[in-house]
Short mmCIF file of C-alpha atoms in Angstrom, two decimals:
data_model
loop_
_atom_site.label_atom_id
_atom_site.label_comp_id
_atom_site.label_asym_id
_atom_site.label_seq_id
_atom_site.Cartn_x
_atom_site.Cartn_y
_atom_site.Cartn_z
CA MET R 360 120.75 97.62 127.21
CA GLY R 361 121.88 97.67 123.60
CA LYS R 362 125.57 98.11 122.94
CA VAL R 363 127.31 99.59 125.98
CA THR R 364 129.19 102.16 123.91
CA GLY R 365 126.67 102.35 121.07
CA PHE R 366 125.44 105.84 121.87
CA LEU R 367 129.05 107.08 121.59
CA GLU R 368 129.90 105.28 118.37
CA ILE R 369 126.68 105.41 116.32
CA ASP R 370 124.96 108.57 115.07
CA ARG R 371 121.20 108.94 115.41
CA GLN R 372 119.38 108.09 112.19
CA VAL R 373 115.63 108.01 111.53
CA HIS R 374 113.44 107.25 108.54
CA LYS R 375 114.04 109.49 105.56
CA TYR R 376 111.17 110.95 103.53
CA GLN R 377 110.49 111.10 99.82
CA PRO R 378 111.17 114.63 98.54
CA ALA R 379 108.21 116.96 99.06
CA SER R 380 107.89 117.46 95.30
CA ASP R 381 107.29 113.72 94.91
CA ARG R 382 105.17 112.93 97.95
CA ILE R 383 102.56 115.65 97.38
CA ARG R 384 101.60 113.82 94.18
CA HIS R 385 100.03 110.90 96.07
CA PHE R 386 98.28 109.98 99.33
CA ARG R 387 100.44 106.99 100.23
CA GLU R 388 102.94 106.82 103.08
CA PHE R 389 106.23 108.43 102.07
CA THR R 390 108.75 107.24 104.66
CA LEU R 391 111.66 105.27 103.20
CA PRO R 392 112.23 102.07 105.18
CA MET R 393 115.57 101.38 106.79
CA SER R 394 117.32 98.05 106.41
CA ASP R 395 117.31 95.58 109.30
CA LYS R 396 121.02 96.23 109.83
CA GLU R 397 120.45 99.99 110.10
CA VAL R 398 117.61 99.49 112.58
CA GLU R 399 119.76 97.16 114.67
CA LYS R 400 122.44 99.84 114.82
CA GLN R 401 119.89 102.40 116.03
CA ALA R 402 118.64 99.99 118.69
CA ALA R 403 122.25 99.55 119.82
CA ARG R 404 122.31 103.24 120.83
CA CYS R 405 119.95 102.53 123.78
CA MET R 406 122.26 102.98 126.75
CA ASP R 407 122.09 101.43 130.21
CA CYS R 408 120.90 104.75 131.63
CA GLY R 409 119.82 103.48 135.06
CA ILE R 410 116.37 105.09 135.09
CA PRO R 411 114.72 104.67 131.67
CA PHE R 412 112.44 107.71 131.62
CA CYS R 413 111.32 106.67 128.12
CA HIS R 414 108.81 104.15 129.47
CA GLY R 415 107.97 105.91 132.71
CA PRO R 416 105.00 108.23 133.27
CA THR R 417 106.75 111.08 131.44
CA GLY R 418 107.53 109.00 128.36
CA CYS R 419 105.20 106.24 127.19
CA PRO R 420 101.55 106.13 128.36
CA ILE R 421 101.37 102.38 127.73
CA HIS R 422 104.76 101.75 129.35
CA ASN R 423 106.42 100.07 126.39
CA GLN R 424 109.52 98.28 127.67
CA ILE R 425 111.71 100.23 125.29
CA PRO R 426 115.20 99.29 126.57
CA ASP R 427 114.22 95.61 126.52
CA TRP R 428 113.07 95.44 122.92
CA ASN R 429 115.90 97.70 121.76
CA ASP R 430 118.30 95.15 123.26
CA LEU R 431 116.47 92.30 121.53
CA VAL R 432 116.63 94.07 118.15
CA TYR R 433 120.32 94.84 118.67
CA ASN R 434 120.83 91.10 119.23
CA ARG R 435 118.71 90.33 116.14
CA ASP R 436 116.05 88.55 118.17
CA TRP R 437 113.14 90.10 116.26
CA ASP R 438 110.61 87.44 117.32
CA ASN R 439 111.02 88.14 121.01
CA ALA R 440 111.15 91.85 120.30
CA ILE R 441 107.60 91.80 118.89
CA ARG R 442 106.41 89.56 121.73
CA ASN R 443 107.77 92.06 124.22
CA LEU R 444 106.28 95.01 122.35
CA HIS R 445 102.88 93.31 122.07
CA SER R 446 102.85 92.69 125.81
CA THR R 447 102.16 96.40 126.33
CA ASN R 448 100.93 97.64 122.95
CA ASN R 449 98.30 95.93 120.81
CA PHE R 450 99.04 98.01 117.73
CA PRO R 451 102.70 99.09 117.47
CA GLU R 452 102.33 99.63 113.71
CA PHE R 453 99.87 102.44 114.55
CA THR R 454 101.93 104.15 117.24
CA GLY R 455 105.16 103.63 115.30
CA ARG R 456 103.64 105.79 112.57
CA ILE R 457 101.46 108.43 114.21
CA CYS R 458 102.58 108.80 117.82
CA PRO R 459 104.51 112.05 118.43
CA ALA R 460 106.99 109.98 120.46
CA PRO R 461 107.08 111.55 123.93
CA CYS R 462 109.39 108.62 124.72
CA GLU R 463 112.10 110.22 122.61
CA GLU R 464 111.63 113.53 124.41
CA ALA R 465 112.17 111.65 127.70
CA CYS R 466 115.20 109.70 126.46
CA THR R 467 118.35 110.43 128.45
CA LEU R 468 120.23 111.05 125.22
CA ASN R 469 117.78 113.86 124.42
CA LEU R 470 119.74 115.92 126.91
CA GLU R 471 122.22 116.11 124.03
CA ASP R 472 119.50 116.34 121.32
CA ILE R 473 120.37 112.87 120.01
CA PRO R 474 117.66 110.58 121.50
CA VAL R 475 117.41 106.94 120.55
CA ALA R 476 115.26 106.56 117.41
CA ILE R 477 112.58 104.74 119.42
CA LYS R 478 109.69 105.39 117.06
CA THR R 479 111.68 104.21 114.04
CA VAL R 480 112.67 100.97 115.81
CA GLU R 481 109.09 100.38 116.99
CA GLN R 482 107.68 100.69 113.49
CA ALA R 483 110.40 98.40 112.13
CA ILE R 484 109.57 95.72 114.73
CA ALA R 485 105.88 95.82 113.85
CA ASP R 486 106.49 95.73 110.10
CA LYS R 487 108.95 92.86 110.54
CA ALA R 488 106.29 90.97 112.52
CA TYR R 489 103.95 91.12 109.53
CA GLU R 490 106.67 89.86 107.22
CA THR R 491 107.44 86.89 109.49
CA GLY R 492 103.78 85.97 110.07
CA HIS R 493 103.85 86.74 113.77
CA ILE R 494 100.74 88.93 113.55
CA ARG R 495 98.04 86.31 113.15
CA PRO R 496 94.95 85.34 115.17
CA TYR R 497 95.54 84.09 118.71
CA PRO R 498 92.08 82.81 119.72
CA PRO R 499 91.38 81.97 123.37
CA GLU R 500 91.65 78.36 124.50
CA LYS R 501 88.18 78.48 126.04
CA LYS R 502 85.17 80.76 126.10
CA THR R 503 83.75 82.34 129.26
CA GLY R 504 80.14 82.57 128.10
CA LYS R 505 80.11 86.32 128.81
CA ARG R 506 79.05 88.87 126.19
CA VAL R 507 80.57 92.34 125.94
CA ALA R 508 79.52 95.16 123.59
CA ILE R 509 81.87 97.95 122.59
CA ILE R 510 80.55 101.18 121.09
CA GLY R 511 83.11 102.62 118.70
CA SER R 512 85.99 100.97 116.85
CA GLY R 513 88.74 103.55 117.21
CA PRO R 514 92.03 102.62 118.89
CA ALA R 515 90.45 102.46 122.38
CA GLY R 516 87.62 100.23 121.21
CA MET R 517 89.93 98.04 119.15
CA ALA R 518 92.41 97.56 121.99
CA ALA R 519 89.65 96.69 124.46
CA ALA R 520 88.02 94.32 121.97
CA GLN R 521 91.24 92.41 121.34
CA GLN R 522 92.04 92.09 125.04
CA LEU R 523 88.54 90.93 125.95
CA GLY R 524 88.35 88.57 122.99
CA ARG R 525 91.60 86.92 123.99
CA ALA R 526 90.25 86.59 127.53
CA GLY R 527 87.50 84.38 126.10
CA HIS R 528 84.54 86.76 126.07
CA ASP R 529 82.10 87.05 123.17
CA VAL R 530 82.90 90.59 121.99
CA HIS R 531 80.69 92.64 119.67
CA VAL R 532 81.96 95.99 118.34
CA TYR R 533 79.40 98.47 117.02
CA GLU R 534 80.66 101.05 114.53
CA ARG R 535 78.61 103.89 113.07
CA GLU R 536 80.61 104.12 109.84
CA SER R 537 80.91 101.55 107.07
CA ARG R 538 84.36 100.32 108.16
CA PRO R 539 86.09 99.97 111.54
CA GLY R 540 88.86 102.24 112.74
CA GLY R 541 87.11 105.41 113.91
CA LEU R 542 89.00 108.66 113.37
CA MET R 543 92.18 106.65 112.92
CA ARG R 544 90.68 105.49 109.61
CA TYR R 545 88.62 108.50 108.65
CA GLY R 546 90.41 111.40 110.35
CA ILE R 547 94.13 110.67 109.93
CA PRO R 548 95.28 110.90 106.29
CA ASP R 549 96.63 107.90 104.43
CA PHE R 550 99.97 109.63 103.93
CA LYS R 551 100.48 109.24 107.69
CA ILE R 552 99.06 105.73 108.05
CA GLU R 553 97.72 103.58 105.24
CA LYS R 554 94.50 101.87 106.18
CA HIS R 555 95.50 98.34 105.25
CA TYR R 556 97.24 98.21 108.63
CA ILE R 557 93.85 98.67 110.29
CA ASP R 558 92.29 96.09 107.96
CA ARG R 559 94.94 93.53 108.92
CA ARG R 560 94.24 94.02 112.62
CA ILE R 561 90.49 93.75 112.07
CA GLU R 562 91.06 90.48 110.21
CA GLN R 563 93.26 89.22 113.06
CA MET R 564 90.65 90.16 115.67
CA GLN R 565 87.86 88.49 113.71
CA GLY R 566 89.99 85.35 113.71
CA GLU R 567 90.13 85.68 117.49
CA GLY R 568 86.34 85.74 117.75
CA VAL R 569 85.56 89.48 117.78
CA THR R 570 82.44 90.42 115.78
CA PHE R 571 82.21 93.84 114.08
CA HIS R 572 78.82 95.41 113.33
CA CYS R 573 79.41 98.32 110.95
CA GLY R 574 76.79 100.80 109.82
CA VAL R 575 75.07 100.66 113.23
CA ASN R 576 74.63 104.08 114.81
CA VAL R 577 74.12 103.21 118.47
CA GLY R 578 71.63 105.52 120.13
CA ILE R 579 69.75 105.89 116.85
CA ASP R 580 69.69 102.51 115.06
CA LYS R 581 70.12 100.54 118.28
CA PRO R 582 69.52 101.98 121.77
CA VAL R 583 72.20 101.73 124.43
CA ALA R 584 69.54 100.28 126.73
CA GLU R 585 69.13 97.40 124.28
CA LEU R 586 72.87 96.73 124.29
CA LEU R 587 72.89 96.66 128.09
CA ALA R 588 70.00 94.19 128.07
CA GLU R 589 71.76 91.88 125.60
CA HIS R 590 75.28 91.98 127.08
CA ASP R 591 76.95 91.50 130.43
CA ALA R 592 78.91 94.74 130.02
CA VAL R 593 79.07 97.65 127.56
CA LEU R 594 82.13 99.81 126.91
CA TYR R 595 81.62 103.26 125.36
CA CYS R 596 84.59 104.35 123.21
CA GLY R 597 82.89 106.97 121.09
CA GLY R 598 85.78 109.41 120.78
CA SER R 599 85.82 113.21 120.89
CA GLU R 600 84.10 114.54 117.78
CA THR R 601 82.41 117.89 118.46
CA PRO R 602 84.54 120.66 116.91
CA ARG R 603 85.50 123.38 119.37
CA ALA R 604 83.52 126.50 118.53
CA ALA R 605 85.78 129.23 117.14
CA GLY R 606 83.25 132.04 117.40
CA ILE R 607 84.75 133.83 114.42
CA PRO R 608 82.38 136.17 112.53
CA GLY R 609 81.71 135.01 108.98
CA ASP R 610 82.11 131.30 109.70
CA ASP R 611 78.84 130.71 107.83
CA LEU R 612 80.34 131.82 104.52
CA GLY R 613 80.73 129.32 101.72
CA GLY R 614 84.27 127.96 101.79
CA VAL R 615 84.62 127.98 105.61
CA HIS R 616 84.64 124.48 107.09
CA ASP R 617 85.55 122.60 110.22
CA ALA R 618 88.62 120.46 109.61
CA MET R 619 87.14 117.03 110.16
CA PRO R 620 84.55 116.93 107.33
CA TYR R 621 87.36 117.84 104.93
CA LEU R 622 89.72 115.15 106.18
CA VAL R 623 87.00 112.50 106.36
CA GLN R 624 85.96 113.20 102.77
CA GLN R 625 89.46 112.73 101.42
CA ASN R 626 90.04 109.55 103.42
CA ARG R 627 86.81 108.14 102.05
CA ARG R 628 87.89 109.04 98.52
CA VAL R 629 91.22 107.28 98.98
CA GLY R 630 89.40 104.29 100.47
CA GLY R 631 87.05 104.06 97.49
CA GLU R 632 83.98 105.02 99.51
CA PRO R 633 81.28 107.64 98.84
CA ILE R 634 82.36 110.91 100.43
CA GLN R 635 79.17 111.33 102.48
CA SER R 636 79.67 110.27 106.08
CA VAL R 637 77.09 109.55 108.76
CA ALA R 638 78.72 112.00 111.16
CA TRP R 639 80.13 114.59 108.76
CA PRO R 640 77.76 115.12 105.84
CA SER R 641 78.96 117.86 103.51
CA HIS R 642 79.16 118.83 99.88
CA PRO R 643 82.47 118.03 98.14
CA ILE R 644 85.41 120.10 99.43
CA ILE R 645 88.43 120.25 97.11
CA ALA R 646 91.44 122.53 97.53
CA GLY R 647 92.74 122.19 93.98
CA GLY R 648 93.64 125.61 92.55
CA GLN R 649 92.57 127.34 95.77
CA HIS R 650 94.17 129.69 98.27
CA VAL R 651 93.77 127.90 101.60
CA VAL R 652 93.97 129.20 105.17
CA VAL R 653 94.13 126.77 108.09
CA VAL R 654 93.27 128.16 111.53
CA GLY R 655 95.07 126.19 114.24
CA GLY R 656 98.53 124.91 115.02
CA GLY R 657 98.04 121.26 115.99
CA ASP R 658 98.14 117.88 114.27
CA THR R 659 94.68 118.21 112.70
CA ALA R 660 95.66 121.55 111.19
CA SER R 661 98.84 119.99 109.83
CA ASP R 662 96.79 117.17 108.29
CA CYS R 663 94.65 119.78 106.51
CA VAL R 664 97.82 121.40 105.18
CA GLY R 665 99.17 118.14 103.75
CA THR R 666 95.81 117.18 102.26
CA ALA R 667 95.40 120.59 100.60
CA PHE R 668 98.82 120.36 98.98
CA ARG R 669 98.03 116.90 97.63
CA GLN R 670 94.77 118.18 96.17
CA GLY R 671 96.67 120.91 94.31
CA ALA R 672 96.25 124.01 96.47
CA VAL R 673 97.98 127.11 95.09
CA ARG R 674 98.94 128.43 98.51
CA VAL R 675 98.43 127.24 102.07
CA THR R 676 98.76 129.53 105.08
CA GLN R 677 98.57 128.23 108.64
CA LEU R 678 97.59 130.58 111.48
CA ASP R 679 98.69 129.92 115.06
CA ILE R 680 97.66 132.23 117.90
CA ARG R 681 100.60 131.04 120.01
CA PRO R 682 103.98 132.80 119.88
CA GLN R 683 106.63 131.24 117.72
CA PRO R 684 108.41 128.82 120.08
CA PRO R 685 112.17 128.76 120.54
CA GLU R 686 114.29 126.58 118.28
CA LYS R 687 115.72 124.78 121.31
CA GLU R 688 114.29 124.21 124.78
CA ASP R 689 116.03 124.65 128.12
CA LYS R 690 116.78 121.00 128.86
CA LEU R 691 117.44 121.43 132.56
CA SER R 692 114.03 123.01 133.18
CA VAL R 693 111.93 120.83 130.86
CA TRP R 694 113.43 117.37 130.37
CA PRO R 695 112.11 114.63 130.55
CA TYR R 696 108.74 116.25 129.81
CA TRP R 697 107.37 117.22 126.40
CA ALA R 698 109.06 120.48 125.44
CA THR R 699 107.55 123.52 123.74
CA LYS R 700 109.92 124.21 120.88
CA MET R 701 109.80 124.93 117.18
CA ARG R 702 108.59 121.83 115.37
CA THR R 703 107.94 121.47 111.65
CA SER R 704 105.69 118.63 110.53
CA SER R 705 106.23 116.85 107.22
CA SER R 706 103.11 118.61 105.87
CA GLN R 707 104.32 122.05 106.90
CA ALA R 708 107.67 121.28 105.27
CA GLU R 709 105.85 120.81 101.96
CA GLY R 710 105.51 124.58 101.57
CA ALA R 711 103.09 125.99 104.13
CA GLU R 712 103.39 129.63 105.14
CA ARG R 713 103.13 129.84 108.93
CA GLU R 714 101.97 132.89 110.86
CA PHE R 715 102.56 132.88 114.63
CA GLN R 716 101.01 135.04 117.34
CA VAL R 717 98.16 135.89 115.00
CA ALA R 718 94.43 135.97 115.79
CA THR R 719 91.70 135.32 113.24
CA LEU R 720 89.32 138.29 113.51
CA GLU R 721 86.85 137.60 110.74
CA PHE R 722 86.13 135.61 107.61
CA ILE R 723 85.23 138.07 104.86
CA GLY R 724 83.49 137.39 101.60
CA GLU R 725 81.39 138.51 98.70
CA GLU R 726 77.92 137.24 97.82
CA GLY R 727 78.13 134.61 100.57
CA GLN R 728 81.48 133.19 99.44
CA LEU R 729 84.77 133.44 101.33
CA THR R 730 87.35 135.77 99.79
CA GLY R 731 89.72 136.44 102.67
CA VAL R 732 90.64 136.05 106.31
CA LYS R 733 91.11 139.18 108.41
CA CYS R 734 93.83 138.76 111.03
CA CYS R 735 95.89 140.75 113.46
CA GLU R 736 98.88 140.30 115.70
CA VAL R 737 98.29 139.59 119.39
CA ASP R 738 100.21 140.28 122.58
CA ASP R 739 101.42 137.75 125.13
CA LYS R 740 97.88 137.54 126.57
CA ARG R 741 96.44 136.87 123.11
CA LYS R 742 94.81 140.29 122.97
CA PRO R 743 94.66 142.01 119.53
CA ILE R 744 97.25 144.73 118.92
CA ALA R 745 95.62 147.78 117.33
CA GLY R 746 96.92 148.75 113.92
CA THR R 747 98.32 145.32 113.03
CA GLU R 748 95.32 144.09 111.03
CA PHE R 749 95.88 142.43 107.66
CA VAL R 750 93.89 140.27 105.23
CA ILE R 751 95.00 136.99 103.70
CA ARG R 752 93.39 135.96 100.43
CA ALA R 753 91.42 132.75 100.90
CA ASP R 754 89.06 130.63 98.81
CA LEU R 755 88.93 127.92 101.49
CA ALA R 756 89.41 128.11 105.25
CA PHE R 757 89.56 125.22 107.68
CA ILE R 758 89.03 125.61 111.43
CA ALA R 759 91.25 123.13 113.28
CA ILE R 760 91.35 124.27 116.91
CA GLY R 761 90.49 120.98 118.60
CA PHE R 762 87.44 119.12 119.84
CA ALA R 763 85.08 119.86 122.69
CA GLY R 764 83.79 116.40 123.56
CA PRO R 765 81.73 113.52 122.16
CA ALA R 766 79.13 113.96 119.44
CA MET R 767 75.92 114.99 121.15
CA ALA R 768 73.61 113.00 118.86
CA GLY R 769 73.06 109.26 119.23
CA VAL R 770 74.80 107.65 122.20
CA ALA R 771 75.45 110.83 124.18
CA ALA R 772 71.88 112.07 123.74
CA GLU R 773 70.43 108.80 125.05
CA LEU R 774 72.88 108.57 127.93
CA GLU R 775 72.33 112.14 129.09
CA GLY R 776 68.60 112.08 128.45
CA GLU R 777 67.05 108.77 129.46
CA MET R 778 69.89 107.34 131.54
CA LYS R 779 70.99 110.56 133.29
CA ILE R 780 74.64 109.58 133.01
CA THR R 781 77.10 111.75 134.92
CA THR R 782 79.39 113.92 132.78
CA ASP R 783 82.41 115.94 133.85
CA SER R 784 82.13 119.50 135.04
CA ARG R 785 83.77 120.96 131.95
CA ARG R 786 81.81 122.25 128.99
CA SER R 787 83.10 119.29 126.97
CA ARG R 788 80.57 116.96 128.65
CA ASN R 789 82.91 114.00 128.62
CA VAL R 790 81.53 110.90 130.29
CA GLU R 791 82.63 110.76 133.92
CA ALA R 792 84.61 107.63 134.81
CA ASN R 793 87.86 107.24 136.70
CA ASP R 794 91.04 105.74 135.24
CA ARG R 795 91.09 102.81 137.68
CA ASP R 796 87.95 100.85 136.80
CA TYR R 797 86.44 103.04 134.01
CA ARG R 798 82.92 102.57 135.39
CA THR R 799 80.30 105.21 134.62
CA SER R 800 77.30 106.13 136.77
CA VAL R 801 75.21 103.66 134.73
CA ASP R 802 75.41 100.07 135.93
CA ARG R 803 77.54 97.77 133.71
CA LEU R 804 78.42 100.68 131.39
CA TYR R 805 82.10 101.65 131.10
CA ALA R 806 83.81 104.45 129.18
CA ALA R 807 87.36 104.79 127.84
CA GLY R 808 89.38 106.84 125.41
CA ASP R 809 88.67 110.37 124.23
CA VAL R 810 85.01 110.18 125.25
CA ARG R 811 86.24 109.99 128.83
CA ARG R 812 89.51 111.94 128.92
CA GLY R 813 88.93 114.39 126.06
CA GLN R 814 90.85 114.61 122.81
CA SER R 815 94.21 112.95 123.11
CA LEU R 816 96.74 110.71 121.40
CA VAL R 817 96.21 107.28 119.86
CA VAL R 818 98.65 105.85 122.42
CA TRP R 819 96.48 107.14 125.29
CA ALA R 820 93.41 105.59 123.67
CA ILE R 821 95.17 102.21 123.47
CA ARG R 822 96.15 102.49 127.12
CA GLU R 823 92.61 103.27 128.24
CA GLY R 824 91.10 100.51 126.11
CA ARG R 825 93.48 97.96 127.60
CA GLN R 826 92.87 99.11 131.17
CA ALA R 827 89.09 99.20 130.71
CA ALA R 828 89.23 95.65 129.32
CA ARG R 829 91.02 94.50 132.46
CA SER R 830 88.40 96.15 134.66
CA ILE R 831 85.54 94.54 132.72
CA ASP R 832 87.18 91.11 132.76
CA GLU R 833 87.72 91.34 136.51
CA ALA R 834 84.11 92.45 137.10
CA LEU R 835 82.73 89.59 134.99
CA MET R 836 85.01 86.82 136.21
CA GLY R 837 86.03 87.90 139.72
CA THR R 838 89.70 87.80 138.72
CA THR R 839 91.77 88.66 135.66
CA VAL R 840 95.11 87.92 134.10
CA LEU R 841 94.88 90.83 131.67
CA PRO R 842 97.70 93.36 132.21
CA ARG R 843 97.07 96.88 133.35
#
């Protein structure tokens, strides 16, 4: 695949960024696009490696045929490259921007720390498809007469809706917020993915016959039982929204917030919407001129860091209870799996101070307002080390330590209460459904995405939405041509 000797002759290149001093002045995307010729050269680096781990179970959850479309791009066949990419991935412009790219970790060339720039090529293919008009509605040739409702319009719900709509079903997507997209719209900042990409896909899907009902909070405005009565099948793609409880004393002080209300507010501002959300009501939170502490070391924490800098924070400190990872992993013991190693996100590179192997002991304040965060060092078992306590000045603190399952109000309350739906044995209370047919314990009700598997990546949500759509189509029609 690609040029036989390309990986020997061509150096790895990826998108460059605007300088941090420039990009923190706006909320737009800041990657600098590569020319078609440069992308073609990067695609040429994909070697004929025999076993392409990049699209196996260790690499790409949706099994993108990466060597195939790299070869097509190398040969300048961009039209067939997007057709190939779309055969496994409904929204490559999303994953090309916000996926952490486990495929690159699994690339054979990563054994030498020079993997193929798969994510860069994927984004280029998707963006080129918009330029050439390839991303347009593809309505079904005939309708089946079956009606399917989808609760939630995040990536799982969107992927399922598009697949089912193209199969000829009458698909209705119910979204609690004022616009579709779920946490991909309201949780992920615009500087990582601008929301017009979501709007374009919604427009395409509407042209394919999918109907979106926004501002409908299922379980409150419209019961799940009513959806089941009106449709032949219902797919629950509600996401994972309940913040994981930190249990830190002082978390009731003014200035201490969960991460998601903060991120949602700023995304709504950028989108020209009122900041009050159905799910995350809160007074205005602005980091301008503030000393900010972010508790957590994951992507959501990093998004808080980047948002705070763009709002004009004076100082941002990020606390991670995990030890500082090594700069380089042991390839022979880890590859082709995702490696634990020192990674610096674009937001952290904008000036964040990072503290590793540190526990947050207490939020401290005066007259009900946060003034500092008391911390200490921890040992390898995450136990506090006596005598290592210190206090970081803080006017704002964001808790970003993950999510513990679906929102308990609305859909989940009705399902667990009246319908006695089976949930998993963990405290997260995810809806129980296997990853073969995605059926729940309630007849004709399916579940996919984070509400089933727990918080995860956008690429996993797309995979589950596609697979659930296949299961529903097969149940309704007796057979299916939708891919798994």
